[in-house]
């Protein structure tokens, strides 16, 4: 019998693995720990290490070659990461269990900012804003007269976001709307609001309802952009492994969008999957 593999790589981040490639890397590291160094297993161990070397540095390299987030966004991310979300829920401060991994992060934040900039959007709607990272990133991409409405269900989180954003040079562009997003969307529809750009990152089981309200209610203009987060949902939407209720909901939602002839869409493997939808009808 051989001995356990030495020089085991450890995960570089304390964050929970929530994207397909971070989950893959975590599983490869666990496999590496379980392999014995025999003549046969040493070959397998070498392959596992090569796989880890290929996938583990990817996100860091992507960030390295992406424009750095502003100091305001960096501060917001740090404050979100240091907030004890488990304690907030246990103390009934938050209505739902939340975690720091819900933050959009630097890579996706810059991606959203660029989409807003190149689309020429002046009116943005966000459904599910958490601590406001994506809100602020998109606001940085808006012109001075631009407006972003950030819908957030949880009042503690919304107030946290407001506190983070209030001192930003872009705070005047952002309005946080607290409460049930479907009711907020109904109010926007009654008021005749039409948006150039929408970012959807809320409760996964509600994606279908939000999409229907946005499209059927005419809240997205023709030619407008809808950006949807978590459309790979930790790989559950396409892998053969056990799928959760959220995974089922997103898989059904993805099929719904793909079958809608009012839109054109492209799904990208950015973090946990991002789908960009353009309304054409």
Coordinates of C-alpha atoms in Angstrom, one line a residue:
X1 CA 0.0 0.0 0.0
X2 CA 1.3 3.5 -0.8
X3 CA 1.2 6.6 1.2
X4 CA -1.1 9.6 0.9
X5 CA -0.1 12.3 -1.5
X6 CA 2.1 15.1 -0.1
X7 CA 2.2 18.8 -1.0
X8 CA -1.5 19.0 -1.3
X9 CA -2.8 22.3 -2.6
X10 CA -5.3 24.1 -0.4
X11 CA -8.1 26.3 -1.7
X12 CA -7.0 29.8 -2.1
X13 CA -10.2 31.4 -0.9
X14 CA -12.3 31.1 2.3
X15 CA -15.4 31.6 0.2
X16 CA -17.8 28.7 -0.3
X17 CA -17.5 27.2 -3.8
X18 CA -20.6 28.3 -5.7
X19 CA -19.5 28.3 -9.4
X20 CA -19.0 25.3 -11.6
X21 CA -15.2 25.8 -11.8
X22 CA -14.8 26.5 -8.1
X23 CA -16.8 23.4 -7.3
X24 CA -14.8 21.4 -9.8
X25 CA -11.5 22.6 -8.3
X26 CA -12.7 21.8 -4.7
X27 CA -13.6 18.3 -5.8
X28 CA -10.3 17.8 -7.5
X29 CA -8.5 18.9 -4.4
X30 CA -10.5 16.4 -2.3
X31 CA -9.7 13.6 -4.9
X32 CA -6.0 14.6 -4.7
X33 CA -6.0 14.1 -0.9
X34 CA -7.5 10.6 -1.3
X35 CA -5.1 9.3 -3.9
X36 CA -2.3 7.0 -2.8
X37 CA 1.2 7.3 -4.2
X38 CA 1.7 4.0 -5.8
X39 CA 3.1 3.5 -9.3
X40 CA -0.4 3.5 -10.8
X41 CA -1.9 6.1 -8.5
X42 CA 1.1 8.5 -9.1
X43 CA 0.0 8.8 -12.7
X44 CA -3.6 9.6 -11.7
X45 CA -2.3 12.0 -9.1
X46 CA -0.2 13.8 -11.7
X47 CA -3.3 14.2 -13.9
X48 CA -5.4 15.5 -11.0
X49 CA -2.7 18.1 -10.2
X50 CA -2.6 19.2 -13.9
X51 CA -6.3 19.7 -13.8
X52 CA -6.1 21.7 -10.6
X53 CA -3.3 23.8 -12.1
X54 CA -5.5 24.5 -15.1
X55 CA -8.7 25.5 -13.2
X56 CA -7.6 26.8 -9.8
X57 CA -5.8 30.0 -11.0
X58 CA -8.4 30.9 -13.6
X59 CA -10.6 33.4 -11.7
X60 CA -7.5 35.2 -10.3
X61 CA -6.1 35.5 -13.8
X62 CA -9.4 36.8 -15.2
X63 CA -9.4 39.5 -12.5
X64 CA -5.8 40.3 -13.1
X65 CA -6.6 41.1 -16.7
X66 CA -9.8 43.0 -16.0
X67 CA -10.0 46.7 -15.1
X68 CA -9.8 47.0 -11.3
X69 CA -12.9 47.8 -9.4
X70 CA -13.1 51.3 -8.0
X71 CA -12.1 52.0 -4.4
X72 CA -15.8 52.4 -3.5
X73 CA -16.6 49.0 -4.9
X74 CA -13.6 47.4 -3.2
X75 CA -14.8 48.9 0.2
X76 CA -18.3 47.7 -0.4
X77 CA -17.1 44.1 -1.1
X78 CA -14.8 44.1 2.0
X79 CA -17.7 45.3 4.2
X80 CA -20.0 42.7 2.8
X81 CA -17.4 40.0 3.4
X82 CA -16.9 41.0 7.0
X83 CA -20.6 41.3 7.9
X84 CA -21.8 38.2 9.9
X85 CA -24.8 37.2 7.8
X86 CA -25.5 34.1 9.7
X87 CA -25.7 36.0 13.0
X88 CA -28.0 38.6 11.3
X89 CA -30.4 35.9 10.3
X90 CA -30.3 34.1 13.7
X91 CA -31.1 37.5 15.3
X92 CA -34.0 38.0 12.9
X93 CA -32.4 41.0 11.3
X94 CA -32.7 39.5 7.9
X95 CA -35.8 37.9 6.5
X96 CA -33.9 35.2 4.7
X97 CA -30.6 33.4 5.3
X98 CA -27.9 35.3 3.3
X99 CA -24.2 34.8 2.7
X100 CA -21.3 36.8 1.3
X101 CA -21.1 34.6 -1.8
X102 CA -24.3 36.4 -3.0
X103 CA -22.1 39.4 -3.9
X104 CA -21.6 39.8 -7.7
X105 CA -17.9 40.4 -7.2
X106 CA -15.2 42.3 -9.2
X107 CA -15.3 40.4 -12.4
X108 CA -19.0 40.3 -12.9
X109 CA -19.3 43.9 -11.6
X110 CA -16.9 45.2 -14.3
X111 CA -18.8 43.0 -16.9
X112 CA -22.1 44.6 -16.0
X113 CA -20.6 48.1 -15.9
X114 CA -19.2 47.6 -19.4
X115 CA -22.6 46.2 -20.7
X116 CA -24.3 49.3 -19.4
X117 CA -21.7 51.6 -21.0
X118 CA -21.7 50.0 -24.4
X119 CA -25.5 49.6 -24.5
X120 CA -25.9 53.4 -23.9
X121 CA -28.4 52.7 -21.2
X122 CA -29.7 55.6 -19.2
X123 CA -32.4 53.8 -17.2
X124 CA -31.6 50.5 -15.4
X125 CA -33.6 48.2 -13.3
X126 CA -32.1 45.6 -10.9
X127 CA -34.1 42.8 -9.4
X128 CA -32.3 41.5 -6.3
X129 CA -29.5 43.9 -5.2
X130 CA -28.2 42.3 -2.0
X131 CA -25.6 44.8 -0.6
X132 CA -25.6 46.9 -3.7
X133 CA -22.3 45.9 -5.4
X134 CA -23.8 45.3 -8.8
X135 CA -26.0 48.4 -8.3
X136 CA -23.0 50.6 -7.8
X137 CA -21.0 49.0 -10.6
X138 CA -23.8 49.6 -13.1
X139 CA -24.3 53.1 -11.8
X140 CA -20.6 53.8 -12.5
X141 CA -21.4 52.9 -16.2
X142 CA -24.4 55.3 -16.4
X143 CA -24.2 58.9 -17.5
X144 CA -24.7 61.6 -15.0
X145 CA -28.4 61.9 -15.8
X146 CA -28.8 58.1 -15.6
X147 CA -31.1 56.3 -13.1
X148 CA -31.0 52.9 -11.5
X149 CA -33.8 51.3 -9.5
X150 CA -32.5 48.5 -7.3
X151 CA -35.3 46.2 -6.0
X152 CA -34.4 44.4 -2.7
X153 CA -36.8 42.3 -0.7
X154 CA -34.8 42.3 2.6
X155 CA -34.9 45.6 4.5
X156 CA -31.7 45.0 6.5
X157 CA -29.8 44.2 3.4
X158 CA -31.3 47.2 1.6
X159 CA -30.3 49.5 4.4
X160 CA -26.8 48.0 4.5
X161 CA -26.6 48.7 0.7
X162 CA -27.8 52.3 1.2
X163 CA -25.2 52.9 3.8
X164 CA -22.4 51.6 1.6
X165 CA -23.6 53.6 -1.5
X166 CA -24.6 56.8 0.2
X167 CA -21.1 58.3 0.1
X168 CA -20.4 57.3 -3.5
X169 CA -20.1 59.9 -6.3
X170 CA -22.8 57.8 -8.0
X171 CA -25.3 57.6 -5.2
X172 CA -27.6 60.2 -6.8
X173 CA -28.2 57.7 -9.7
X174 CA -29.4 54.9 -7.4
X175 CA -32.8 54.4 -5.8
X176 CA -33.3 51.3 -3.6
X177 CA -36.8 50.0 -3.7
X178 CA -37.6 47.8 -0.7
X179 CA -40.2 45.0 -0.8
X180 CA -41.7 42.3 -3.0
X181 CA -40.1 42.7 -6.5
X182 CA -43.3 41.6 -8.3
X183 CA -45.2 44.3 -6.6
X184 CA -42.5 46.8 -7.4
X185 CA -42.6 45.7 -11.1
X186 CA -46.4 46.1 -11.1
X187 CA -45.9 49.7 -9.8
X188 CA -43.4 50.4 -12.5
X189 CA -45.8 49.1 -15.1
X190 CA -48.7 51.2 -13.8
X191 CA -46.4 54.3 -14.0
X192 CA -45.4 53.5 -17.6
X193 CA -41.7 52.9 -16.8
X194 CA -39.7 51.4 -19.6
X195 CA -36.1 50.3 -19.0
X196 CA -33.0 50.1 -21.3
X197 CA -31.2 47.5 -19.2
X198 CA -32.3 45.0 -16.5
X199 CA -30.2 42.8 -14.3
X200 CA -32.0 39.9 -12.7
X201 CA -30.3 38.2 -9.7
X202 CA -33.1 37.4 -7.2
X203 CA -34.8 34.3 -5.8
X204 CA -34.3 31.6 -8.4
X205 CA -37.7 30.1 -8.2
X206 CA -39.2 33.4 -9.1
X207 CA -37.2 34.0 -12.3
X208 CA -40.0 32.8 -14.5
X209 CA -42.5 35.2 -12.9
X210 CA -40.1 38.2 -13.1
X211 CA -39.3 37.4 -16.7
X212 CA -43.0 37.2 -17.7
X213 CA -43.7 40.5 -15.9
X214 CA -40.8 42.3 -17.6
X215 CA -41.7 41.0 -21.1
X216 CA -45.5 40.9 -20.9
X217 CA -45.7 44.2 -19.0
X218 CA -43.5 46.0 -21.5
X219 CA -40.9 47.0 -18.9
X220 CA -38.0 46.3 -21.3
X221 CA -37.9 48.4 -24.4
X222 CA -37.4 46.8 -27.9
X223 CA -33.7 46.6 -28.3
X224 CA -33.3 46.6 -24.5
X225 CA -31.0 44.2 -22.6
X226 CA -31.8 41.8 -19.8
X227 CA -28.8 40.3 -18.0
X228 CA -29.6 37.2 -15.9
X229 CA -27.3 35.8 -13.2
X230 CA -26.8 32.2 -12.0
X231 CA -28.1 30.6 -15.2
X232 CA -25.7 27.6 -14.7
X233 CA -26.6 27.3 -11.1
X234 CA -23.5 25.5 -9.8
X235 CA -23.5 23.3 -12.8
X236 CA -26.9 21.7 -11.9
X237 CA -28.6 22.9 -15.1
X238 CA -26.5 20.7 -17.3
X239 CA -24.7 18.1 -15.3
X240 CA -26.1 14.6 -14.5
X241 CA -25.7 14.9 -10.8
X242 CA -28.5 15.5 -8.2
X243 CA -30.3 18.7 -8.9
X244 CA -31.9 21.0 -6.3
X245 CA -35.2 22.8 -6.4
X246 CA -33.4 26.0 -7.4
X247 CA -31.5 24.1 -10.1
X248 CA -34.8 22.7 -11.5
X249 CA -36.3 26.2 -11.5
X250 CA -33.3 27.7 -13.4
X251 CA -33.2 24.8 -15.9
X252 CA -36.9 25.4 -16.6
X253 CA -36.4 29.1 -16.8
X254 CA -33.5 28.7 -19.3
X255 CA -35.8 26.6 -21.5
X256 CA -38.5 29.3 -21.2
X257 CA -36.1 32.0 -22.5
X258 CA -34.7 29.8 -25.3
X259 CA -38.3 29.2 -26.6
X260 CA -39.3 32.9 -26.5
X261 CA -39.2 34.3 -30.1
X262 CA -39.3 37.9 -28.7
X263 CA -35.7 37.7 -27.7
X264 CA -32.2 36.7 -28.7
X265 CA -29.9 35.4 -26.1
X266 CA -26.4 34.1 -25.3
X267 CA -25.4 32.2 -22.2
X268 CA -21.8 32.7 -20.9
X269 CA -19.9 30.7 -18.4
X270 CA -19.0 33.8 -16.4
X271 CA -18.8 32.8 -12.7
X272 CA -22.1 30.9 -12.1
X273 CA -23.5 31.5 -15.6
X274 CA -24.7 34.8 -17.1
X275 CA -27.3 35.0 -19.9
X276 CA -27.5 38.2 -21.9
X277 CA -31.0 38.6 -23.5
X278 CA -31.9 41.3 -26.1
X279 CA -35.5 42.0 -26.8
X280 CA -36.2 42.1 -30.5
X281 CA -40.0 42.1 -30.6

